[in-house]
XYZ file of C-alpha atoms in Angstrom:
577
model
C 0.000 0.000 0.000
C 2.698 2.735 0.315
C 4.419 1.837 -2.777
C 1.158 3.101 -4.105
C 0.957 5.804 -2.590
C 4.442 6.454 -3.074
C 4.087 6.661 -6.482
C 0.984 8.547 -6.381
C 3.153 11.207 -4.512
C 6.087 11.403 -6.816
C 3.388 11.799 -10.149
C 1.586 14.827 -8.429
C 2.035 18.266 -9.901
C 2.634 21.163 -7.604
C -0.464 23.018 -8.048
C -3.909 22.116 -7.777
C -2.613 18.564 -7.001
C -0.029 17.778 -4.184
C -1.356 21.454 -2.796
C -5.129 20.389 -2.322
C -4.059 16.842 -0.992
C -2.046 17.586 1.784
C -4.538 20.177 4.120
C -6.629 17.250 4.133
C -4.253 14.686 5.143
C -2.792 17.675 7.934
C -6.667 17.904 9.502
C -7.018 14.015 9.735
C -3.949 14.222 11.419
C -5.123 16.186 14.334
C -3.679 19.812 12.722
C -5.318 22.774 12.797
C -5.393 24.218 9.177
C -4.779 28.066 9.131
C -4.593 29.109 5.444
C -5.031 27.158 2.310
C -3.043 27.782 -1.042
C -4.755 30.552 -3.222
C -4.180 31.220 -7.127
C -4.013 35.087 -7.763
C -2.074 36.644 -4.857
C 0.914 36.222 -3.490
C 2.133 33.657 -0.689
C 5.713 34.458 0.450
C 6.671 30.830 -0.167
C 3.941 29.624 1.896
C 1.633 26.970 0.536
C -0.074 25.535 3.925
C 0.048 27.104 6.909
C -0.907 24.814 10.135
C -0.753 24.302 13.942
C 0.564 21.033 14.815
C -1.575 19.218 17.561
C -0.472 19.371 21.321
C 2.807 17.252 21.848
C 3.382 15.379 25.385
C 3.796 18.382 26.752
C 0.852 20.092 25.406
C 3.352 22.230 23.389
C 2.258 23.328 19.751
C 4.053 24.686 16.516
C 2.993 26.498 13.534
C 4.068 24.840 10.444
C 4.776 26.723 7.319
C 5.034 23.813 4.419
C 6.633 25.269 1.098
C 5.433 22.349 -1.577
C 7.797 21.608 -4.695
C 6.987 18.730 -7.425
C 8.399 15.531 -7.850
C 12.344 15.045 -6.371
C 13.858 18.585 -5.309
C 16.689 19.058 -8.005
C 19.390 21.777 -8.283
C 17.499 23.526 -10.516
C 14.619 23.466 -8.129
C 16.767 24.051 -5.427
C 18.081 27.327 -6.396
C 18.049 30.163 -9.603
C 14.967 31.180 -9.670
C 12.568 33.216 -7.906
C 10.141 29.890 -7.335
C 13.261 27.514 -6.641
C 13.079 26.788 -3.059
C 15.873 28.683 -1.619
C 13.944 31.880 -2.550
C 10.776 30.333 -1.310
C 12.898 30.155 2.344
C 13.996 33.514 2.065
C 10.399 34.887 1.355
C 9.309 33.072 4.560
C 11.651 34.221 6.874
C 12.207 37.753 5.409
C 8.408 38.444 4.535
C 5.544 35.782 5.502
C 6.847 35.505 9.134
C 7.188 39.312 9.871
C 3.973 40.555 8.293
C 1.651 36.940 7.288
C 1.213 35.378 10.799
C -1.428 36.086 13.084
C -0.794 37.585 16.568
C -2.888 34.725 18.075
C 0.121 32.348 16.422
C 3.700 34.391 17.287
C 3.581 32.364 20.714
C 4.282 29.638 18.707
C 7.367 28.078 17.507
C 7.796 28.406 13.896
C 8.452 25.257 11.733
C 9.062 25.749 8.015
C 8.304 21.988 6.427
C 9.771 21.250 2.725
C 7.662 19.008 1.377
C 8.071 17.040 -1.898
C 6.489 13.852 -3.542
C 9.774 12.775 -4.683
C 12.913 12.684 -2.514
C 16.220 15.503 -2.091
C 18.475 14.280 -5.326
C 22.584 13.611 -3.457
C 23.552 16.588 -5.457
C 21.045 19.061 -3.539
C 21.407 17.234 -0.535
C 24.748 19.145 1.043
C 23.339 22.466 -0.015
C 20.220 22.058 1.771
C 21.631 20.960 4.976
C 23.863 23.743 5.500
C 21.547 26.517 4.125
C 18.822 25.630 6.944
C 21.259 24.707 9.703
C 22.786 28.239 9.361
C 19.106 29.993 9.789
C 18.361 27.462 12.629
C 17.910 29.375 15.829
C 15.531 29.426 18.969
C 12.090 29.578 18.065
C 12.688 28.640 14.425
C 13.673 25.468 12.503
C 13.623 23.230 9.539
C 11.486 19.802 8.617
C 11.804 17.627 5.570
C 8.443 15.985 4.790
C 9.711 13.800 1.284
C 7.372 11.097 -0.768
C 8.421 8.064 1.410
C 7.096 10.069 4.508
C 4.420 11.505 3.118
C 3.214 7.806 1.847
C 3.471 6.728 5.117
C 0.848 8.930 7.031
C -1.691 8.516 4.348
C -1.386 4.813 4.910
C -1.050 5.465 8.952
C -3.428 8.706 8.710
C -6.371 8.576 6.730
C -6.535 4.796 5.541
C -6.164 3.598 9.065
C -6.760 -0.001 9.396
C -9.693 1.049 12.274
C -11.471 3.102 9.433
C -10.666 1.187 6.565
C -11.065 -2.666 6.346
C -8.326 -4.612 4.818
C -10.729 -6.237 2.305
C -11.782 -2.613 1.004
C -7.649 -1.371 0.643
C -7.398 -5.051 -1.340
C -10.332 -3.603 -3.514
C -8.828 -0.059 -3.577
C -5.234 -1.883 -4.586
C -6.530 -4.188 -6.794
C -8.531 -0.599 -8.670
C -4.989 1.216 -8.812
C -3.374 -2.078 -10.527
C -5.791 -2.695 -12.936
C -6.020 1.266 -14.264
C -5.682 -0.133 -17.299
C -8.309 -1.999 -17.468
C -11.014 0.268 -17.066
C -13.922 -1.875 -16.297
C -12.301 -4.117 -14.157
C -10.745 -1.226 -12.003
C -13.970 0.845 -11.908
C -15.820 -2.335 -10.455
C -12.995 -2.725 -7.690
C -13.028 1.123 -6.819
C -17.137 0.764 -6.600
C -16.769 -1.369 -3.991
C -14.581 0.601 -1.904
C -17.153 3.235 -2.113
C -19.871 1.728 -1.445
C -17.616 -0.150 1.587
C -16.662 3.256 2.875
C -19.702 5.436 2.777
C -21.828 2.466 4.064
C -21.311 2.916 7.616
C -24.176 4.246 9.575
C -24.682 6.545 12.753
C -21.531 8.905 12.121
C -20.749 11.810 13.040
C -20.271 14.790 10.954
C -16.533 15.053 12.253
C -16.239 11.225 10.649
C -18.276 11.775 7.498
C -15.563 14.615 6.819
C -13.295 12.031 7.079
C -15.010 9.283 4.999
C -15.000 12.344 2.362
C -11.266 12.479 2.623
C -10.624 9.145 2.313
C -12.305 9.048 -0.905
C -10.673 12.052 -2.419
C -7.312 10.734 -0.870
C -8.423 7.355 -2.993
C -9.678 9.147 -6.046
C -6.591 11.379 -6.702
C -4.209 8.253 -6.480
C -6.612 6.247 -8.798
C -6.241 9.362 -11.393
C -2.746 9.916 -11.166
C -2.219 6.316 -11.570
C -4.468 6.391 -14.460
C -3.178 9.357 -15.885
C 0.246 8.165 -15.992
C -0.611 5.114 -18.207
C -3.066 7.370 -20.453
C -6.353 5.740 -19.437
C -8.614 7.835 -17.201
C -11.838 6.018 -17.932
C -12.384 4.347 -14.848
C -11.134 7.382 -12.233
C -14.209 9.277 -14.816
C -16.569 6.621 -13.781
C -15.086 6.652 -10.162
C -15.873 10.135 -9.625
C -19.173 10.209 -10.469
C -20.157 7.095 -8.316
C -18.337 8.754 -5.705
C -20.345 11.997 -5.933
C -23.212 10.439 -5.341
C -22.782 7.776 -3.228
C -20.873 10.653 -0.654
C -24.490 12.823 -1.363
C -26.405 10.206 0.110
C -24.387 10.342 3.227
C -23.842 13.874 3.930
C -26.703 15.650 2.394
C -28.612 16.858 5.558
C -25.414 18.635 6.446
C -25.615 20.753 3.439
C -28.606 22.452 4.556
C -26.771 22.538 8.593
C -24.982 25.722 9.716
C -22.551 24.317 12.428
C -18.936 23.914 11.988
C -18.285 20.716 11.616
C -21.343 20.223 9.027
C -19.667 23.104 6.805
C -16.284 21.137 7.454
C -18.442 18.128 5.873
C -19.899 20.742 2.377
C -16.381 21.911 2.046
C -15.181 18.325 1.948
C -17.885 17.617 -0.436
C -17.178 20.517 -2.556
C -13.179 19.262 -3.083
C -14.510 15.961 -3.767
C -16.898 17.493 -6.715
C -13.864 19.629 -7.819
C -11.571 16.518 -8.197
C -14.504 15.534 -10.403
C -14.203 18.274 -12.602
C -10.451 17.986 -12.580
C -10.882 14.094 -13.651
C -13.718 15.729 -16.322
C -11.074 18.270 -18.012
C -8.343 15.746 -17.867
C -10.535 12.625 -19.849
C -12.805 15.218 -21.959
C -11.627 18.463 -21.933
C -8.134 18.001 -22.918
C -8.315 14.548 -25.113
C -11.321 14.569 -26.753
C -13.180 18.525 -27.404
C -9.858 19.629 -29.251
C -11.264 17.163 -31.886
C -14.911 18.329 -31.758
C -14.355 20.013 -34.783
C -13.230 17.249 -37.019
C -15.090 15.118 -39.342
C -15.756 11.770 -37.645
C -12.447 12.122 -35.825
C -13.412 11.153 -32.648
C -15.909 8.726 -33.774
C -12.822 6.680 -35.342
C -10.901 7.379 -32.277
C -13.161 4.776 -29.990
C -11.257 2.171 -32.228
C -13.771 -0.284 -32.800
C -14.751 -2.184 -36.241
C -18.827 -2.632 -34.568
C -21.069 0.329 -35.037
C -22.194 -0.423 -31.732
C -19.289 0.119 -29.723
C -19.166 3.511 -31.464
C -22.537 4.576 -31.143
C -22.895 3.443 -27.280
C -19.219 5.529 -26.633
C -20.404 8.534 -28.178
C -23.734 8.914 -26.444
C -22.139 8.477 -23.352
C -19.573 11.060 -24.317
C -21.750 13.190 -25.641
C -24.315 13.534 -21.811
C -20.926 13.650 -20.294
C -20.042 17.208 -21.705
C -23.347 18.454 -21.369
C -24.058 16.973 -17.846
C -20.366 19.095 -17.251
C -22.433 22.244 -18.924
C -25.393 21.871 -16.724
C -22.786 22.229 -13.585
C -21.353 25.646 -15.172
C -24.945 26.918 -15.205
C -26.058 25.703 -12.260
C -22.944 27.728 -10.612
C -24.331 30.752 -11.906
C -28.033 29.970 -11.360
C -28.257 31.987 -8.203
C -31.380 31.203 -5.735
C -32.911 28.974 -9.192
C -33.879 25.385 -7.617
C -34.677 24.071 -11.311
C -33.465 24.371 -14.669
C -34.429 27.738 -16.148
C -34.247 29.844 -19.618
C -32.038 32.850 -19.846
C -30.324 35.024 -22.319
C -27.697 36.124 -19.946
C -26.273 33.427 -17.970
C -23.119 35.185 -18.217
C -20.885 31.728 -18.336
C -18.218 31.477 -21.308
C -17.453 28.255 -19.908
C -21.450 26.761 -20.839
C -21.039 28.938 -23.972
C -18.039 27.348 -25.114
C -19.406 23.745 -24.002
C -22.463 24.448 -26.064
C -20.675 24.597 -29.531
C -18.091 22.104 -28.995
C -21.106 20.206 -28.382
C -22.893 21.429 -31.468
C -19.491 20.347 -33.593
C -19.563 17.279 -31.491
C -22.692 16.206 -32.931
C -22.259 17.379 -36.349
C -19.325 16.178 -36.863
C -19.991 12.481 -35.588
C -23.147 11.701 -37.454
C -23.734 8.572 -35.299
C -25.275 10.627 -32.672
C -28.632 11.538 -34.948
C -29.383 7.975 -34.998
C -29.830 6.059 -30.986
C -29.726 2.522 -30.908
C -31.554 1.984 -27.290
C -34.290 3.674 -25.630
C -31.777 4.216 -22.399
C -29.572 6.694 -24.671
C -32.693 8.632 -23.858
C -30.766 9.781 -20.784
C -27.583 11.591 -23.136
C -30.281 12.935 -25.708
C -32.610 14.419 -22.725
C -29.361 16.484 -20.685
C -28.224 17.340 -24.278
C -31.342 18.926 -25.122
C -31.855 20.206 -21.515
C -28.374 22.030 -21.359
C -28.786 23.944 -24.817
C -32.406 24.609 -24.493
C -31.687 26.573 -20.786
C -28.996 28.724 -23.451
C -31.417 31.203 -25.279
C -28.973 31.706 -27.517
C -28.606 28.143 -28.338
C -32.204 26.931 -28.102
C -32.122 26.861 -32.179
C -29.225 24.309 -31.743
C -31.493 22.087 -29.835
C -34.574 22.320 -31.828
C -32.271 20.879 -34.736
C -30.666 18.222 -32.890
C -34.198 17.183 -31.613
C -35.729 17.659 -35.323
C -32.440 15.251 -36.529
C -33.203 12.602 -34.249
C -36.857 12.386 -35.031
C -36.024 12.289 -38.937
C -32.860 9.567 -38.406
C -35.046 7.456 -35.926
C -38.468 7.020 -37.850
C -35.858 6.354 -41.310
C -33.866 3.644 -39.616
C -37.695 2.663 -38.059
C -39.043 2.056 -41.490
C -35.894 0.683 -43.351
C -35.852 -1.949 -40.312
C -32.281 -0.788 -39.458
C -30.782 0.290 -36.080
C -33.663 1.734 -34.301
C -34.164 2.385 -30.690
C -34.804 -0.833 -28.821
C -36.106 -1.673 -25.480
C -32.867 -3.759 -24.294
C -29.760 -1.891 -23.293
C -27.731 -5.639 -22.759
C -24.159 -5.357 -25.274
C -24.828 -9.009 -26.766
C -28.398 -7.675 -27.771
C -27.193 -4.439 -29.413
C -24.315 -5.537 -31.105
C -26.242 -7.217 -33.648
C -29.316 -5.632 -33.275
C -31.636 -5.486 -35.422
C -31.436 -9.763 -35.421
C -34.769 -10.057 -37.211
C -36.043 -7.979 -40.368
C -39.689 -8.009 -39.756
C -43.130 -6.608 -38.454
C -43.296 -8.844 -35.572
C -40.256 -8.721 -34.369
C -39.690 -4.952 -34.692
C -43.213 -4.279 -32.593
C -41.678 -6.800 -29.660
C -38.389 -4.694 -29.747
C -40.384 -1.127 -29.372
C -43.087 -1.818 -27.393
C -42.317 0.910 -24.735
C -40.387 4.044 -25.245
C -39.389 6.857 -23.262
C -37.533 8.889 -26.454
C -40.597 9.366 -28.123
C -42.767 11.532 -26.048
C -39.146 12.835 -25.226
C -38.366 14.036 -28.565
C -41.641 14.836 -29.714
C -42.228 17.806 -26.757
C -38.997 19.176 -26.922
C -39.312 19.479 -30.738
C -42.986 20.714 -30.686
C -42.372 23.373 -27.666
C -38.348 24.793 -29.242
C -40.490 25.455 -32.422
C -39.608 22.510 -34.753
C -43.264 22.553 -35.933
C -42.298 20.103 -38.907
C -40.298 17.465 -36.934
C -42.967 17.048 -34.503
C -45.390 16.442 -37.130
C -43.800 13.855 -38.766
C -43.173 12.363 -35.655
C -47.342 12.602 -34.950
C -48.221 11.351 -38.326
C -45.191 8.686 -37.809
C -46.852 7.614 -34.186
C -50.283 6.735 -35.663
C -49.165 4.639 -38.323
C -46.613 2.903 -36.541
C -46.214 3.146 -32.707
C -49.717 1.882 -31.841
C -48.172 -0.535 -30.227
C -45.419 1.453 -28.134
C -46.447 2.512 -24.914
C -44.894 6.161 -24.766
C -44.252 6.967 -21.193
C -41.771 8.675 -19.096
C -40.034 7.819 -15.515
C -41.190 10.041 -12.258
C -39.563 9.913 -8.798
C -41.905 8.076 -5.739
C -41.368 7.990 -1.947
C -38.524 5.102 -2.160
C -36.884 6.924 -4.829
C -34.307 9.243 -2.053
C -33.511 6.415 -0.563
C -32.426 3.915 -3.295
C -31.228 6.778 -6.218
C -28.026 7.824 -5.119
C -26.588 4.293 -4.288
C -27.800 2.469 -7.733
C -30.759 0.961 -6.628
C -33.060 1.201 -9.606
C -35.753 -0.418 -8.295
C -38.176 2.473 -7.519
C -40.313 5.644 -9.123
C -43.075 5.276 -11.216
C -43.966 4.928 -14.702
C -46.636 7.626 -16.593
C -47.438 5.975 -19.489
C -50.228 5.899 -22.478
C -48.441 9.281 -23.262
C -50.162 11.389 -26.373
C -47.407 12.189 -29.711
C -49.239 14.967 -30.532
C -47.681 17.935 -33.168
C -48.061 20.526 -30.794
C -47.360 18.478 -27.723
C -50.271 20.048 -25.470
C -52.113 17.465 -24.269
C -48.841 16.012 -23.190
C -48.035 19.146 -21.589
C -51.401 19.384 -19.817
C -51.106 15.483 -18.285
C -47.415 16.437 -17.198
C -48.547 19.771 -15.603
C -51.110 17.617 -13.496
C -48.772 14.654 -12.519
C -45.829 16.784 -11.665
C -47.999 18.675 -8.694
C -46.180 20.699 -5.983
C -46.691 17.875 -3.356
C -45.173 15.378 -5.596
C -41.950 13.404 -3.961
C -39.780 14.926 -6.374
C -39.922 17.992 -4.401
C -38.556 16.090 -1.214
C -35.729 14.391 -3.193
C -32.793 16.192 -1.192
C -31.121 17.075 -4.417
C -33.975 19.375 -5.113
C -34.871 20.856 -2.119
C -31.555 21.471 -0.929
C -31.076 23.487 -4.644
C -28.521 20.847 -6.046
C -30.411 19.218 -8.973
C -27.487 18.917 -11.032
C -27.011 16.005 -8.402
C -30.268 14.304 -9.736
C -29.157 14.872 -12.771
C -25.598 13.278 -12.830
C -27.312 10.114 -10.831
C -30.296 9.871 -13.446
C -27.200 10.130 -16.624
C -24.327 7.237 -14.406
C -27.264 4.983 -13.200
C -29.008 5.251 -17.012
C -32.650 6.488 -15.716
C -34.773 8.976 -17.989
C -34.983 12.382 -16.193
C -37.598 13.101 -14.891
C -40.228 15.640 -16.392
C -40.479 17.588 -13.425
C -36.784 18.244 -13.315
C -37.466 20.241 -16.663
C -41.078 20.956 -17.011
C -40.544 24.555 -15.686
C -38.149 25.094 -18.608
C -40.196 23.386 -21.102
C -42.970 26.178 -20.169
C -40.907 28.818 -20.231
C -39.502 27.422 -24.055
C -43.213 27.191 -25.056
C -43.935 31.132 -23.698
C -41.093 31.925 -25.539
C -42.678 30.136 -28.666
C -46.298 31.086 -28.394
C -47.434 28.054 -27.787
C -50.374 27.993 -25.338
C -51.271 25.164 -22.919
C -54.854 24.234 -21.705
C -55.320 24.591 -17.926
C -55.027 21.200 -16.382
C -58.505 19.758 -15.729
């Protein structure tokens, strides 16, 4: 386990990285963070500030950590204003005299070098006599390196008391098999679900649950990252997200100090997330948005299928990332809403990558299984809350409709009702009525596609789709997925087995009689409204858990929009009876 973590140490970059890993691992170790590292201002060669916890003689020390990268080289050692010599000099001639707080000059003063790596023999003289000659009363020098670092994450925050030794074989087992993505994300989902499933903590040990998953997370990535694969740490985040909302949600909504401990916690976990999103989509796959088919021949696969099912996912994976940049910005919004001025170049920026995405990859007009239902609806969700973009999504929806009822009719690769590999990889197996009715006989896109078209003003798409329903779907119950009373309980962890189905859903060209049935169903008492996700403001939560787990979102997650599209529209709905 420390070889792991040893190498995990060395591979961390300075910044963002071996800087937001180590306050965590000094407040599980009984110190008192002071300051944090900041991007924008300067620190005087001061990346963590802490007080150490009471000795055996209830004596304390403030501990000024200076962080450098990997092994501490000459050139790192000294040359430059951010070699570590300077750093030194900055402490003792700057950050000591003007940084620290009266309540902290009792204190003795310890200035910690800390690296992932270890001191390279050529450094190693130069060092020693530089901080033995500023040694003096009240001041001195500590050397945290990799090897001593790996040993108080091991001793620290994956305790054996707090972490059982068959969850570290699952977490070592997830680090060795990076590779092989499946295989490690099935290890790693097991150590969640083993560490978030104890019950009756406290919110001092649910802070710490949430470190040892970020702690677990970040060496899983830079493991990953190092051998170019970062599927399953992707996959590992998102489980992670939401099995850790499950546990700690009621302190969101708490005011004391060790709940906001446990949202802070929370909120590092959901911005390793985001790091793990940039690192997977951002940087290898959007730079090739805007290339014909390029990243459609990237997923390296002869079968259609394997395409089609990657680029779905890929494709609710940058716009469930888009529906977290507006959410930021939503203010006191609890649901999805329409506005012109959002005032987010990251969501505008994610909008026409994903616009290139899709026209550039083909493949994604044309769904294969009714659960891709899940990709299209936070596609179509994300643009349409973009005014400025709601054109975009009234084409993409119109696109589907005409690709679907095509490939429908020609008895190609339509939407079917099994989402099983063996099944789709050949699917369709039979050319005929019979066996195509048996295959569609419930859908969820459907109704989907035919509202959002109708109500974003593709009056002709949701036509066809009308006149295409009567001939053809008679058969098909349309219906979509709504949350019931078990649903809080079972969503977060992957227990699928709960909401409700409203089916027998009209296809209508203008989609109002849909609207009006949806307007009565999704009432203000419904349990939707009590899912914590929603009435503690964080729907995107609902949303990520409804995209990993493969569930439809619910209409009453985007109802309110769908209203405000149709205002926008002039569409009119009847009054619910």
């Amino acid at each position: 386990m420390k070889l792991i973590f040893r190498q995990y140490l060395a591979s961390l970059r300075e910044r963002r990285e071996l800087d937001a890993v180590l306050p965590d691992l000094l407040s599980e170790l009984g110190y008192t963070v002071i300051s944090r590292p900041s991007i924008g201002t300067r620190q005087y060669g001061v990346d963590v500030a802490a007080l150490s916890p009471p000795d055996s003689g209830g004596k304390r020390k403030l501990y000024l950590f200076s962080l450098k990268q990997g092994d501490l080289t000459r050139a790192d050692w000294d040359g430059t204003p951010q070699a570590l010599r300077s750093s030194i000099n900055e402490i003792i001639d700057v950050y000591i005299p003007t940084r620290v707080a009266n309540a902290y000059r009792k204190y003795d003063v310890v200035i910690c070098l800390c690296f992932g790596g270890d001191v390279q023999e050529a450094v190693r003289d130069n060092l020693t006599m530089f901080t033995n000659g500023l040694t003096r009363k009240g001041l001195s020098f500590d050397e945290w390196n990799g090897d001593y670092l790996a040993g108080l994450l091991v001793d620290g925050v994956l305790r054996e008391q707090l972490v059982r030794p068959e969850l570290r074989t699952h977490f070592q087992k997830a680090v060795a098999m990076v590779d092989e993505p499946e295989v490690a994300f099935t290890h790693f989902a097991a150590l969640i679900r083993g560490i978030c499933a104890i019950t009756g903590t406290t919110p001092r040990q649910r802070t710490t649950i949430l470190r040892q998953l970020s702690i677990c997370l970040w060496v899983l990535f830079v493991w990953a990252r190092d051998t170019g694969n970062i599927e399953a740490p992707y996959r590992a985040s998102e489980r992670a997200l939401l099995h850790a909302w499950q546990l700690v949600h009621e302190d969101i909504a708490r005011t004391s100090k060790a709940s906001e401990e446990v949202g802070i916690a929370y909120a590092d976990l959901a911005d390793l997330h985001f790091t793990i999103w940039d690192a997977l989509i951002g940087e290898k796959i959007l730079p090739f948005a805007d290339k014909q088919h390029a990243i459609s021949v990237a997923v390296n696969s002869a079968a259609s299928a394997d395409v089609n099912l990657k680029l779905f996912e890929t494709l609710g994976r940058v716009a469930m990332r888009g529906l977290w940049h507006l959410w930021s910005k939503a203010g006191v919004a609890l649901l999805p809403e329409l506005r012109s001025d959002w005032e987010s170049p990251e969501a505008t920026e994610l909008a026409q990558q994903t616009v290139l995405l899709i026209r550039n990859n083909p493949i994604l007009m044309t769904p294969i299984t009714d659960e891709q239902v899940v990709d299209v609806g936070v596609t179509l969700l994300f643009l349409s809350m973009l005014e400025e973009w709601n054109s975009a999504a009234c084409n993409y929806a119109e696109a589907l409709i005409k690709r679907i009822t095509l490939a429908y009719r020609a008895h190609n690769r339509y939407p079917t009702i099994h989402s099983d590999y063996r099944t789709l990889i050949d699917h369709p197996r039979e050319r005929t009525d019979e066996f195509r009715q048996a295959q569609t006989k419930g859908s969820t896109l459907f109704p989907l596609l035919a509202l959002w078209a109708a109500s974003l003003g593709g009056e002709k798409g949701a036509a066809h789709l009308a006149q295409f329903a009567t001939k053809f779907l008679g058969h098909c119950n349309a219906q979509f997925w709504i949350a019931d009373e078990d649903t809080e309980e079972r969503f977060y962890v992957g227990d699928t087995q709960h909401g409700t189905s409203l089916g027998g859903l009209p296809i209508t060209k203008d989609g109002t009689e849909l609207m009006r049935i949806l307007e009565t169903e999704c009432s203000p008492s419904a349990p939707f409204l009590q899912l914590s996700a929603i009435r503690l403001g964080h729907w995107p939560i609902l949303a990520l858990a409804c995209r990993h787990y493969r569930m439809p979102l619910p209409p009453d997650l985007w109802i309110g929009l769908m209203k405000q599209v149709r205002a926008k529209n002039g569409l009119k709905d009847a009054a619910p009876a």
